[in-house]
Amino acid sequence: MYDLVIIGGGPAGVAAGIYAARKKIKTVLVTDFFGGQSLVSNDVENWIGVKNASGLELAKMMEEHLRAQEDIEIMDGTLVSKIEKIADKKNQSFKVSVENGKVLEAKTILISLGSRRKKLNILGERELEGKGVSYCATCDAPLFKNKVVAVAGGGNSGLEAVTDLIPYASKIYLIHRSDALKGDPITQDKIRSNPKVEIILNAQMQEVFGETSVSGLKYKDKSGEIKEIKCEGVFVEIGSMPNNDLVKNIVKLNDWGEIVVDHKTQQTSEPGIWAAGDVTDVSYKQNNISMGDAVKAALNIHDYLKRTS
């Protein structure tokens, strides 16, 4: 019987694992890989305490820091397939099945599975991801100083990406597939009034191209004509999907499928289950925030275990 099973090896999972180990909580961390969404980033500049590093370098640092802890078990290269409640004991516990056939029992669970960005699924997108194709303007805008970029998306995510890029990019194309933007009207007014921004509506993105990095994109206009834009960056800002499959029938979710948590403790609606990071209804999806929320969760789990033991 473990005190805690942490599911996920991104910034949230690793931070929780380090704090759980330091608190001598009997913990196992289960993850397919370390690093989270930033793993594919060529240059991360907003990780506090590290001036800049690639996503791969940060993933290695996180893993090394976690493995340096004495009191934690790590099951990497492994996916969790099922979570079940065990209600026939004094205090509720959980059964966690992993794909290698093992079954873990735990008093508490922390879900830190993050989210996955919605993708355009067009030619060149996957090949140029991290080479000019980005899914986080907040993270990567400074890398495109004095460059021409395009943003795909007309909702709040797309509009906020344009706002993040305005201080840096020399020119911003906002490309939206519908005939009207859907984001907040005040933000629409702000970007429309900026001379750097050109809005292209009724445009279906077809391809991102470039040899070793993005050099342009193609889109189909309302008439069906294929047009081309020269640019050095493409920001795909059409929303994200939280990785909630394991607990969607156990904990409360909001309308976007995010796990609803008490932001003071990171507890979910289900006693014994906590969540942290992009899988939750946190307002800002950022590595540093994910780590802080996970630390908060680990400390609250420690208090919970002391009360219920």
XYZ file of C-alpha atoms in Angstrom:
309
model
C 0.000 0.000 0.000
C 1.477 3.305 -1.101
C 0.604 6.566 0.591
C 0.577 8.315 -2.793
C 0.581 7.497 -6.483
C 1.585 10.409 -8.722
C 0.485 9.994 -12.329
C 2.462 12.104 -14.808
C 6.086 13.128 -15.313
C 5.814 16.745 -16.387
C 6.718 19.737 -14.207
C 3.752 19.152 -11.876
C 4.401 15.449 -11.346
C 8.127 15.903 -10.775
C 7.650 18.800 -8.346
C 5.106 16.807 -6.350
C 7.407 13.785 -6.360
C 10.342 15.758 -4.961
C 8.239 17.262 -2.178
C 6.551 13.944 -1.372
C 9.960 12.270 -1.078
C 11.249 15.024 1.195
C 8.172 14.587 3.388
C 8.855 10.827 3.595
C 5.529 10.004 1.969
C 5.637 6.459 0.571
C 5.250 7.417 -3.088
C 5.431 5.925 -6.554
C 5.472 8.139 -9.644
C 4.178 6.573 -12.849
C 4.886 8.235 -16.183
C 5.270 7.449 -19.837
C 8.056 10.061 -20.196
C 9.505 13.088 -18.403
C 9.191 16.710 -19.478
C 5.582 17.367 -20.379
C 4.590 19.592 -23.310
C 7.821 21.612 -23.213
C 9.825 18.558 -24.263
C 9.583 19.586 -27.941
C 10.619 23.214 -27.375
C 14.002 24.215 -28.789
C 14.439 27.123 -26.384
C 12.608 27.754 -23.101
C 13.340 31.163 -21.571
C 10.725 31.514 -18.824
C 11.695 28.616 -16.559
C 12.537 30.415 -13.343
C 16.186 30.042 -12.369
C 17.305 28.840 -15.804
C 18.119 31.592 -18.309
C 17.398 29.388 -21.276
C 17.468 25.690 -22.158
C 15.852 23.291 -24.567
C 12.817 21.319 -23.490
C 14.916 18.152 -23.612
C 17.547 19.674 -21.315
C 14.885 20.747 -18.824
C 13.304 17.283 -18.902
C 16.683 15.725 -18.082
C 17.240 18.177 -15.213
C 13.807 17.412 -13.784
C 14.333 13.673 -14.026
C 17.787 13.883 -12.434
C 16.447 16.008 -9.578
C 13.654 13.514 -8.968
C 15.948 10.479 -9.095
C 18.276 12.163 -6.602
C 15.563 11.746 -3.952
C 15.936 8.680 -1.766
C 12.340 8.054 -0.785
C 10.439 7.668 -4.038
C 9.812 4.821 -6.449
C 9.724 5.653 -10.157
C 7.967 3.666 -12.859
C 8.848 5.346 -16.157
C 7.978 4.225 -19.652
C 4.665 3.127 -18.184
C 1.064 4.215 -18.669
C -1.750 3.944 -16.158
C -4.754 2.163 -17.648
C -7.367 2.394 -14.890
C -8.160 3.906 -11.500
C -10.701 2.273 -9.190
C -11.981 3.195 -5.750
C -11.722 0.677 -2.918
C -14.503 1.549 -0.487
C -14.460 -1.452 1.837
C -11.786 -0.158 4.177
C -11.840 2.303 7.054
C -10.398 5.058 4.877
C -11.092 4.965 1.161
C -8.176 3.850 -0.975
C -7.544 3.304 -4.661
C -6.415 0.621 -7.066
C -4.216 1.875 -9.913
C -3.678 -0.519 -12.815
C -0.690 0.056 -15.087
C -0.151 -1.313 -18.560
C 2.679 -3.627 -17.550
C 0.125 -5.648 -15.600
C 0.964 -4.372 -12.139
C -1.744 -3.154 -9.792
C -0.833 -0.509 -7.208
C -2.865 0.281 -4.114
C -2.695 3.782 -2.667
C -4.285 5.939 -0.017
C -4.111 9.024 -2.244
C -3.591 9.916 -5.906
C -2.247 13.033 -7.599
C -3.251 13.498 -11.237
C -0.672 15.556 -13.152
C -1.287 14.389 -16.699
C -1.329 17.836 -18.294
C -3.107 18.575 -21.535
C -2.496 18.268 -25.223
C -2.739 21.157 -27.625
C -5.304 20.912 -30.373
C -3.505 20.701 -33.691
C -4.340 21.767 -37.189
C -3.291 18.381 -38.598
C -1.916 19.912 -41.789
C 1.176 19.258 -43.881
C 4.422 20.284 -42.222
C 2.947 20.965 -38.787
C 4.395 17.926 -37.040
C 7.735 18.111 -38.868
C 8.261 21.775 -37.945
C 6.973 21.620 -34.377
C 9.561 23.365 -32.212
C 11.185 24.736 -35.386
C 8.891 27.697 -35.821
C 5.585 25.952 -35.135
C 4.588 26.773 -31.568
C 1.570 26.106 -29.351
C 2.353 28.678 -26.663
C 2.777 32.359 -27.468
C 3.229 33.169 -23.785
C 6.241 30.853 -23.774
C 7.797 31.564 -27.161
C 6.885 35.124 -28.227
C 10.309 36.581 -27.258
C 11.995 34.135 -29.643
C 10.332 35.899 -32.597
C 11.627 39.410 -32.080
C 11.496 41.423 -35.328
C 10.120 38.414 -37.225
C 6.966 37.874 -39.260
C 4.598 35.375 -37.665
C 1.117 33.952 -38.147
C -1.430 32.957 -35.511
C -4.078 30.347 -36.283
C -7.243 30.799 -34.236
C -9.943 33.386 -33.711
C -11.048 32.647 -30.162
C -9.622 34.074 -26.954
C -6.512 31.873 -27.217
C -5.723 33.272 -30.651
C -6.379 36.876 -29.639
C -4.245 36.544 -26.504
C -1.451 35.041 -28.602
C -1.518 38.102 -30.855
C -1.386 40.355 -27.780
C 1.646 38.425 -26.498
C 3.378 38.750 -29.870
C 2.770 42.456 -30.502
C 5.760 43.646 -28.392
C 8.102 41.331 -30.323
C 7.057 40.427 -33.863
C 7.401 42.887 -36.743
C 4.235 41.618 -38.437
C 1.429 39.327 -37.247
C -1.121 37.597 -39.453
C -4.179 36.387 -37.545
C -5.774 33.611 -39.569
C -9.267 32.368 -38.738
C -11.393 29.837 -40.585
C -14.733 31.560 -39.924
C -16.083 34.895 -41.149
C -15.802 36.577 -37.730
C -13.488 36.430 -34.715
C -15.004 34.790 -31.649
C -12.830 36.175 -28.863
C -13.455 38.958 -26.394
C -14.627 42.161 -28.203
C -12.309 44.417 -26.186
C -9.282 42.346 -27.188
C -10.526 42.329 -30.777
C -10.611 46.129 -30.766
C -7.090 46.279 -29.346
C -5.539 44.069 -32.007
C -7.543 45.600 -34.870
C -6.130 49.017 -34.007
C -2.526 47.809 -34.073
C -0.751 48.410 -37.392
C 1.348 45.259 -36.961
C -1.715 43.001 -37.150
C -3.440 41.817 -40.312
C -6.589 39.685 -39.906
C -7.441 37.096 -42.540
C -10.915 35.536 -42.241
C -12.545 32.591 -44.036
C -9.116 31.005 -44.368
C -8.484 27.271 -44.108
C -4.885 26.513 -43.180
C -3.412 23.965 -45.622
C 0.323 23.669 -45.019
C 3.294 24.962 -43.048
C 6.521 24.734 -45.000
C 10.253 25.252 -44.581
C 13.491 23.317 -44.906
C 14.914 23.293 -41.374
C 12.517 25.864 -39.880
C 9.277 27.592 -40.821
C 9.537 29.857 -43.858
C 5.856 30.200 -44.722
C 2.353 28.782 -44.861
C -0.435 28.152 -47.317
C -4.155 28.681 -46.789
C -7.325 28.346 -48.854
C -9.459 31.472 -49.064
C -13.237 31.744 -49.370
C -13.131 31.304 -53.140
C -11.035 28.146 -52.874
C -7.832 29.769 -54.080
C -4.627 28.671 -52.361
C -2.593 31.607 -51.086
C 0.837 31.809 -49.516
C 2.307 33.881 -46.698
C 6.007 34.202 -45.962
C 6.621 34.001 -42.210
C 9.104 32.601 -39.720
C 6.709 31.406 -37.060
C 3.255 29.831 -36.858
C 1.403 29.846 -33.549
C -1.411 27.297 -33.339
C -3.819 28.695 -30.773
C -7.047 26.746 -31.186
C -7.343 25.481 -27.623
C -6.188 22.446 -25.684
C -7.630 19.182 -24.398
C -6.958 18.091 -20.800
C -5.800 14.498 -20.408
C -8.710 13.538 -18.156
C -9.591 10.054 -19.419
C -8.485 8.234 -16.264
C -10.704 10.231 -13.915
C -13.482 11.724 -16.050
C -16.018 9.416 -14.394
C -14.613 9.874 -10.887
C -14.011 13.595 -10.322
C -15.915 16.732 -11.268
C -14.973 18.328 -14.593
C -15.899 21.746 -15.958
C -17.413 22.423 -19.380
C -13.961 22.222 -20.989
C -13.130 18.856 -19.449
C -10.675 20.308 -16.948
C -10.545 18.823 -13.449
C -12.160 21.195 -10.978
C -9.954 21.683 -7.909
C -9.954 23.688 -4.707
C -7.176 26.123 -5.553
C -6.120 26.413 -1.914
C -5.356 22.694 -1.664
C -5.615 21.225 -5.205
C -8.145 18.684 -3.944
C -10.686 17.408 -6.445
C -14.336 16.604 -5.751
C -13.315 13.032 -4.887
C -11.786 12.576 -1.402
C -8.284 11.191 -1.734
C -7.624 12.517 -5.234
C -5.690 15.721 -5.974
C -4.758 17.251 -9.320
C -2.247 19.864 -10.472
C -1.077 21.447 -13.697
C -2.723 21.873 -17.073
C -5.209 19.057 -16.491
C -6.979 21.290 -13.946
C -9.107 24.426 -14.213
C -6.139 26.652 -13.367
C -6.360 29.988 -15.173
C -2.830 30.061 -16.582
C -1.245 27.017 -18.188
C 2.424 27.555 -17.366
C 5.223 25.265 -16.188
C 6.087 27.396 -13.186
C 2.463 27.536 -12.055
C 2.074 23.780 -12.525
C 5.049 23.169 -10.259
C 3.767 25.518 -7.573
C 0.306 23.955 -7.611
C 1.852 20.485 -7.390
C 3.938 21.488 -4.376
C 0.761 22.809 -2.775
C -0.944 19.482 -3.492
C 1.925 17.415 -2.048
C 1.945 19.433 1.169
C -1.823 19.127 1.504
C -1.626 15.373 0.879
C 0.964 15.154 3.647
C -1.427 16.915 6.027
C -4.302 14.662 4.918
C -2.280 11.487 5.527
C -1.319 12.673 9.006
C -4.978 13.339 9.836
C -6.256 10.028 8.521
C -3.515 7.676 9.659
